[in-house]
Amino acid sequence: MTPPRAEAPVAVELRGITKRFPGTLANDSVDLTVSQGEIHALMGENGAGKSTLMSVLYGMLRPDAGTIRVDGRDVVFASPSDAMAAGLGMVHQSFKLFDSLTVTENVVYAAEPRRFGLVDRAAARRRVRELAEEHGLAVEPDARVGELPVGLRQRVEILKLLHRGARTLILDEPTAVLTPAEADALFAVLTSLAAQGRSVILVTHKLREVLEGSDRVTVLRDGRVVSRLVTAETSAGEIASAMTGRAVELDRVHAAGTPGEPVLEVSGLSAAGVHDVDVTVRAGEIVGIAGVAGNGQSELIEALAGLRAVTGGRVSVRGRDVTHASAAERRAHGLAYVPEDRHAVGTAPAASVAENLAMGHHRTSLSRRGLLAPGAVRTHARTLVERFGVKAASVAAPASSLSGGNLQKLLIGRELAHDAPLLLVEQPTRGVDIGAVQHIHDQLIAYRDAGHAVLLVSAELSEIRGLADRVLVMYEGRVVGAYGKDAADEGTLGLAMAGASGDAGAGSGEGAGSGAGANESAGI
Amino acid sequence: MTITRISGALRSPVTASVLAGLLVGALFLLGTGADPLTAYDAVLTGALGTDGIGATLTTGTSVLGMALALAVPLRAGLINLGGDGQLVLGGITAAATALYSPLPAPLTVVLALLAGMAAGAGYAVLAALCENRFGVPLLVSSLLLSYPAVSLASYLARYPLKEPGSSLPQTRAFPDGVALPAFGDSTVTVGLVLVVLAAAAYWFTDRWTAFGYEIRMTGLNSRFSVYAGVERAGLTLKLMSVSGALAGLVGAVGVLSFPYRFVDGSLTAPGYTWTGLTAALLAGAAPVGTLIASFFFAVLQVGGLAMERTTEVPRELTQVLQAIVIVFLAARLRFPRTLLKKKGAV
Amino acid sequence: MFLDSDLLMSALRALTPILLAALGGAICERAGVFNIGLEGMMLLGCFTAVATSWFTGSPWLGVLSAALAAAAYSLVLAVGAVTLKGDAVVLGIAMNLLAVGLTSFLLRTVFGVQGTFSDPALNGLPLIGGLSPLAYLSWVAVGVAALLLSRHVWGLRLRGVGESPDAAATLGVSPAKYQYGAVLSSGVLCGLAGAQLALGNVTLFTENMTAGRGWIAVVAVLLGRALPVGVLLAALLFGLAEAVGFRLQGVGLPQQATDAAPYVVTLGALFLSTARRRRRTPSSSGAVS
Amino acid sequence: NAAAKKDTGTAASGSSGKSFTLVTPDAVGQNEFLKLAVTGVEAAAKEHDGTQHVYQSTDAASQQQNVQAAVDAKPDVIVLVGFEFADVVAQQARRNPGQRFLLVDACTAKPFTNVSCAVFREHEGVFLAGAEAGLLSRSGKVGAVDVLDTPQFRRYSDPFAAGAKKVAPGTTTGTRFVGGQSPFDDSARAKEQAGTLLSQGYDQVMAAAAAGNYGVFEAAKAKGAFAYGVDVNQCPSSPGTVVDNVIKRTDVAVQKGIDAVLGGKAGTTVSYGLKEGGISLTGLDAGVDSSQCVIARHKDVLTKVKALRDQIVSGGLAVDDPAAR
Ligand SMILES: Nc1ncnc2c1ncn2[C@@H]1O[C@H](COP(=O)(O)OP(=O)(O)OP(=O)(O)O)[C@@H](O)[C@H]1O
Ligand SMILES: Nc1ncnc2c1ncn2[C@@H]1O[C@H](COP(=O)(O)OP(=O)(O)OP(=O)(O)O)[C@@H](O)[C@H]1O
Ligand SMILES: [Mg+2]
Ligand SMILES: [Mg+2]
């Protein structure tokens, strides 16, 4: 993309930032310089210290040492509002939104257009429409944010920033929840913002994005800067090995599975947000569900897991009708489930690692006649932590102290340990670093090869294509396409995801997928 | 492990707030011309001395019982504000059973206890059903249901079950022998043993069973436990029935102790429900913490009354002192370490 | 026989202190602070209003000082729950207890009496059309609160703070500031409620004279879903049920039945309102797709 | 309990050694008759050159604890005011035969040699107040506001109605109960309850609403109606509105009771009514002209009421006691 503008004035400069947590040196004398008009990628494995560094820059954490300069002036941020006043804006990895408020209210919050002290709702709505249109971030201004799918919430976050006219934008893993097409659209936005002279600091795990969208890359490892690269002069391999400290084998191809008996049979399933869906998943097979976030994938999975009332159709697992069975009965009958939202649904962050790992096992392998010995819970946790490479201070530490990647490993480990014939997985590698992604993918493949059925929902097309033996595409609550492993190229899937319908991928596709899959690349 | 625990306890907010509460209380006492040391000594001897320990244990029985009743659902994040209603229904049902049971006295006592527990449980389940079936939040439904129950019990004591010729709205005295056995001449009854057993059962369930684990996880993140297959409506029902049964037990124990009858208002007037809720909340519903907090409040209540009797502290001050200690406890005042922490994270 | 103007006035009198306190509770609720200490703040307001009116001869100064005193008292909750992150429920319970002790203590030291202070020379609030000015003020307060909460910049920020303090903080809005503001306004409103009770409904101070009205206000907050208009309706329902209950005693219903009436009626109203909402929700969400 | 004995002694430092402990069922501030009981025990201490203590309870639990503490301290006489104590006194009297008790307002079901009782026949006084109301009422409707619907409080409403009907047979009568969450303290609620009577044309209201009496007076005043107080002279708190008061001389009962117990007459029950001077009306007492009571302006009514009193005293007229039912 654009070559680095070395001559451009410096927008943000961090010098010698050190941040220590009890037991962890999260940032160790980190230097970072971001020029105006630059998209600067910040990379590193889970727990490398990226979020910490950005929190320091944004005034949420006070550094133990080091200085921050913005536009050539020394600044000390006591709070995010100081940072905002200095022209910084941040999109946090876990959304900071008000679920019960509307999109408009969220966007203008604390920077409201007013009339006589009252919020000028008409002006606010207009502003949101304008911004949305200008940057291609369409979202209904009067919708309640709590009712929006994750993908749209992300847009609201970005609109919030734009509304405030931030000159330097910090985005912590902004594309984790977006489809490639949406990510491309986001990058178009970011690029145009950079062209206006704004700077973007981008925290991400996705090499493809970094290579395509950034000007320079800074790599952190164990809290220290290990590499400063100019994007145009580097490669995926170089960045990956800088992050992990070892050579990484990219673009692995997994062998196809050998499908056996059907394990999950769904016919004509309807539920709120899901219409007339047919799916069959066989033992030894991974079926992937692709789709733009918010097209009923989560709802389908919830209906299958027994968390959403089924209004029509039939679901059977291993030949037994479970259409109206409870979540517990389904689990007992051989279903395990990795949900999309690991903080709000998949774990109890305030509980210990051990307690989180016990869930689901607490009435089966871990308990004897209803008794659950704390010792057994701990032993079980140590085994899983070891087996799935979860990095935790101890199994007694609260799950909230784990980094996102490690929390995900914990979650997947726990569900795989059920050894259930059917596994439902949503977004298994969201926000997870390259090393961990591979680890998780290997686990899923191994699980399949052990003769289990896996239904995988992912917004990551490369992930779907890499893992799935068959791919279904969902659009507006319906399955609009089914493809074999070989037919599922990004172009075809992208069109189907955009609602361009038809197994053949024909049709008049317009709308969302702006150039979906047009630029193929060896994405991770 | 133990050493870190002890040092943790010393540095814990509880220690700090009790000390701070005592300090502010001392200033108050000095302000009104009383000697704080004498006053505090009176609280301790009044509550823990040979003359007071009986009253403390008796009060403790009710406080702990209600604290457990409220802690059990609270552990799963459910707040039961209907303790008074469940308590009183337990009491009046036990009283009716005690008056009309054809069984021999000892069996009648057991039957009355069971009936009281069943009544409390049944009524609490009603509140749970309001939440499960009608979507009325438990907090609201339990609180609202409480008042009619108290009125109903009052009506029963005033009319159908009344003692003829008495100036008080109270039931007739139970037949001879229909009483919980007491320890010696004291007011402490077998009720204490029952409540302590309940506490032990709660501790065991919480720490050693899968059910207890599910309750805790529901309290920490209910979506998580639902996701994992814990059925929320059923859990609410179970926990509320246990909660109501415990409240009913306290009511039954209350009427089966001296003066062996149901006296309108005597179960609710001491405010065991609120004291119990306060204890449970302060302890985060943890079993051992709830036990300790309950005992602490019993000491405060009995000792406060004793202080009023034996020193010249006006009665209003006793109430003020208790409230101040609770305020500090609730605010979880910490010693300066917080200031250090504050700088780190915003 | 029942539906006469006396009944309405009786309901309105019963309603006013509850409404004022419940509005305060609703504002706190929206800011994410569960305020269960309404009763105590109100009681302190009662005492301050009577004491000030007695010593200055002006009931208006009584009203003002009641608002100020209760607001100052509400700082206990603000500091405890917001700054020190204590448990708001426990703090509220303790504040109610503290207020009873404190006002009884002050009654004894300031007036030298126990139980009740009443004097023919104590000035109460004048009546306009049979109601105290604070009654009218409470209706205005409902409108103002509704407007502030739904349309004003403060209201938006307050609601945001109540929903997710974290998110508000990242946008430079200090949750603590808004929560303090909410708790203090509830203090002011409870002070007014107390003044209304002690100088409007009656003209005297009795120990523990709030007699559970603060709790009813808490119920009204929950029932009215912390919306000012909802709270008004809930309080009105309560006032009417109570006034009708008074009359029902006249036709021979036992006192216990009339005591229970307002709560039973409220519960019934809750059933109806949630049942209606439930019936509406599925159909509307079904229509979306 | 050594500490208890050491630093007590609230009154006379004199040391005849006589000591009295008064235990109240509620906070003293709540009821006028409890304040009178305190006066009585103070007077007794003065008279016998001894010391006195007052233990105030708030609920059943603290009542028991206070009685126990009183028994532990072994004073010469333990005075208990209120029917709430009947059970606990019986229990303690059996366990502590050497301890002497004076129970005011109630008596134990079974007699004990160490328990003396003083009970009141409030209904006699209330009947007379009702007669006044019947004579003074213009609307022919007289009512009462009681704290709660209990037999004890019925003593303040049923005889009131009976008295009115005695002198004016066509009188309509009605009773309201304060009730609610805190019936003894709720003057606003008491005022509303009185208001419902007044709005139906009642113009004479007996106020037996504890602290709520002031609310009843306010309601009556606002409507230009009249009210009747209890226990002490409540006329000054609302001159021109309060007609008369049913006086209950708890102080006398306490002081005389202590005298009798100390004089060796334990185990007796004394009943105080109009005859004994334990119950009376302000209007029938000496200071009526300076009492600020409305009745002082109605000598004709007082004459008729005096006649009724004499009938009751002589036994010619029996007043039905609602609490005995
Ligand atoms: N508040 C905290 N207290 C203690 N340790 C913390 C805290 N915040 C972060 N850490 C630790 O600091 C290290 C850096 O964490 P950070 O969140 O910055 O990593 P990251 O690079 O953002 O990881 P990820 O890729 O998973 O988002 C981790 O070891 C983490 O456990
Ligand atoms: N009490 C704590 N103790 C230790 N670490 C903590 C604590 N609280 C937060 N952290 C750390 O702070 C970080 C939270 O920051 P952030 O929201 O960016 O999460 P994240 O690691 O990037 O995870 P995710 O990808 O799931 O959002 C976590 O990485 C975690 O390690
Ligand atoms: Mg991070
Ligand atoms: Mg992360």
PDB file of C-alpha atoms in Angstrom, chain A residues 58 60 80-81 84 92 96-101 105 108-112 114 117-119 121 160 164 275, chain C residues 147-148 150-154 156-161 163-173 285 289:
ATOM      1  CA  TYR A  58      -5.441   6.135  26.151  1.00  0.00           C
ATOM      2  CA  MET A  60      -6.826   4.117  31.235  1.00  0.00           C
ATOM      3  CA  PRO A  80      -9.541   8.707  28.718  1.00  0.00           C
ATOM      4  CA  SER A  81     -11.127  12.130  28.501  1.00  0.00           C
ATOM      5  CA  MET A  84      -9.777  12.294  23.843  1.00  0.00           C
ATOM      6  CA  HIS A  92     -11.872  -1.323  22.549  1.00  0.00           C
ATOM      7  CA  LYS A  96     -17.943  -0.378  25.369  1.00  0.00           C
ATOM      8  CA  LEU A  97     -21.535   0.178  24.371  1.00  0.00           C
ATOM      9  CA  PHE A  98     -24.819   0.860  26.129  1.00  0.00           C
ATOM     10  CA  ASP A  99     -27.096  -1.978  25.177  1.00  0.00           C
ATOM     11  CA  SER A 100     -30.365  -0.315  26.136  1.00  0.00           C
ATOM     12  CA  LEU A 101     -29.620   2.888  24.238  1.00  0.00           C
ATOM     13  CA  GLU A 105     -27.486   7.761  21.544  1.00  0.00           C
ATOM     14  CA  VAL A 108     -23.269  10.969  20.291  1.00  0.00           C
ATOM     15  CA  TYR A 109     -22.940  10.028  23.969  1.00  0.00           C
ATOM     16  CA  ALA A 110     -20.881  12.660  25.792  1.00  0.00           C
ATOM     17  CA  ALA A 111     -20.548  14.701  22.586  1.00  0.00           C
ATOM     18  CA  GLU A 112     -24.186  15.445  21.918  1.00  0.00           C
ATOM     19  CA  ARG A 114     -27.764  20.190  21.802  1.00  0.00           C
ATOM     20  CA  GLY A 117     -29.411  21.709  26.911  1.00  0.00           C
ATOM     21  CA  LEU A 118     -31.592  18.996  25.464  1.00  0.00           C
ATOM     22  CA  VAL A 119     -30.146  16.424  23.137  1.00  0.00           C
ATOM     23  CA  ARG A 121     -32.203  14.142  18.494  1.00  0.00           C
ATOM     24  CA  LYS A 160     -18.485   6.898  17.872  1.00  0.00           C
ATOM     25  CA  ARG A 164     -15.683  12.774  17.875  1.00  0.00           C
ATOM     26  CA  HIS A 275     -36.018 -20.071   9.042  1.00  0.00           C
TER      27      HIS A 275
ATOM     28  CA  LEU C 147     -37.785  15.340  30.417  1.00  0.00           C
ATOM     29  CA  LEU C 148     -34.314  15.368  31.931  1.00  0.00           C
ATOM     30  CA  SER C 150     -35.205  11.116  28.296  1.00  0.00           C
ATOM     31  CA  ARG C 151     -34.154  14.268  26.494  1.00  0.00           C
ATOM     32  CA  HIS C 152     -31.503  16.159  28.378  1.00  0.00           C
ATOM     33  CA  VAL C 153     -27.794  15.619  27.927  1.00  0.00           C
ATOM     34  CA  TRP C 154     -27.501  14.833  31.627  1.00  0.00           C
ATOM     35  CA  LEU C 156     -28.593  10.485  28.495  1.00  0.00           C
ATOM     36  CA  ARG C 157     -25.273  10.404  30.284  1.00  0.00           C
ATOM     37  CA  LEU C 158     -26.881   9.277  33.497  1.00  0.00           C
ATOM     38  CA  ARG C 159     -28.647   6.419  31.787  1.00  0.00           C
ATOM     39  CA  GLY C 160     -25.423   5.435  30.117  1.00  0.00           C
ATOM     40  CA  VAL C 161     -23.620   5.456  33.429  1.00  0.00           C
ATOM     41  CA  GLU C 163     -26.131   0.806  32.135  1.00  0.00           C
ATOM     42  CA  SER C 164     -22.378   0.536  31.759  1.00  0.00           C
ATOM     43  CA  PRO C 165     -20.127   2.711  33.888  1.00  0.00           C
ATOM     44  CA  ASP C 166     -17.174   1.264  32.039  1.00  0.00           C
ATOM     45  CA  ALA C 167     -18.349   2.443  28.668  1.00  0.00           C
ATOM     46  CA  ALA C 168     -19.222   5.859  30.033  1.00  0.00           C
ATOM     47  CA  ALA C 169     -15.780   6.207  31.551  1.00  0.00           C
ATOM     48  CA  THR C 170     -14.061   5.458  28.251  1.00  0.00           C
ATOM     49  CA  LEU C 171     -16.003   8.343  26.741  1.00  0.00           C
ATOM     50  CA  GLY C 172     -14.794  10.723  29.401  1.00  0.00           C
ATOM     51  CA  VAL C 173     -17.983  10.717  31.450  1.00  0.00           C
ATOM     52  CA  SER C 285     -40.091  -9.707  17.451  1.00  0.00           C
ATOM     53  CA  SER C 289     -37.963 -11.109  10.390  1.00  0.00           C
TER      54      SER C 289
END
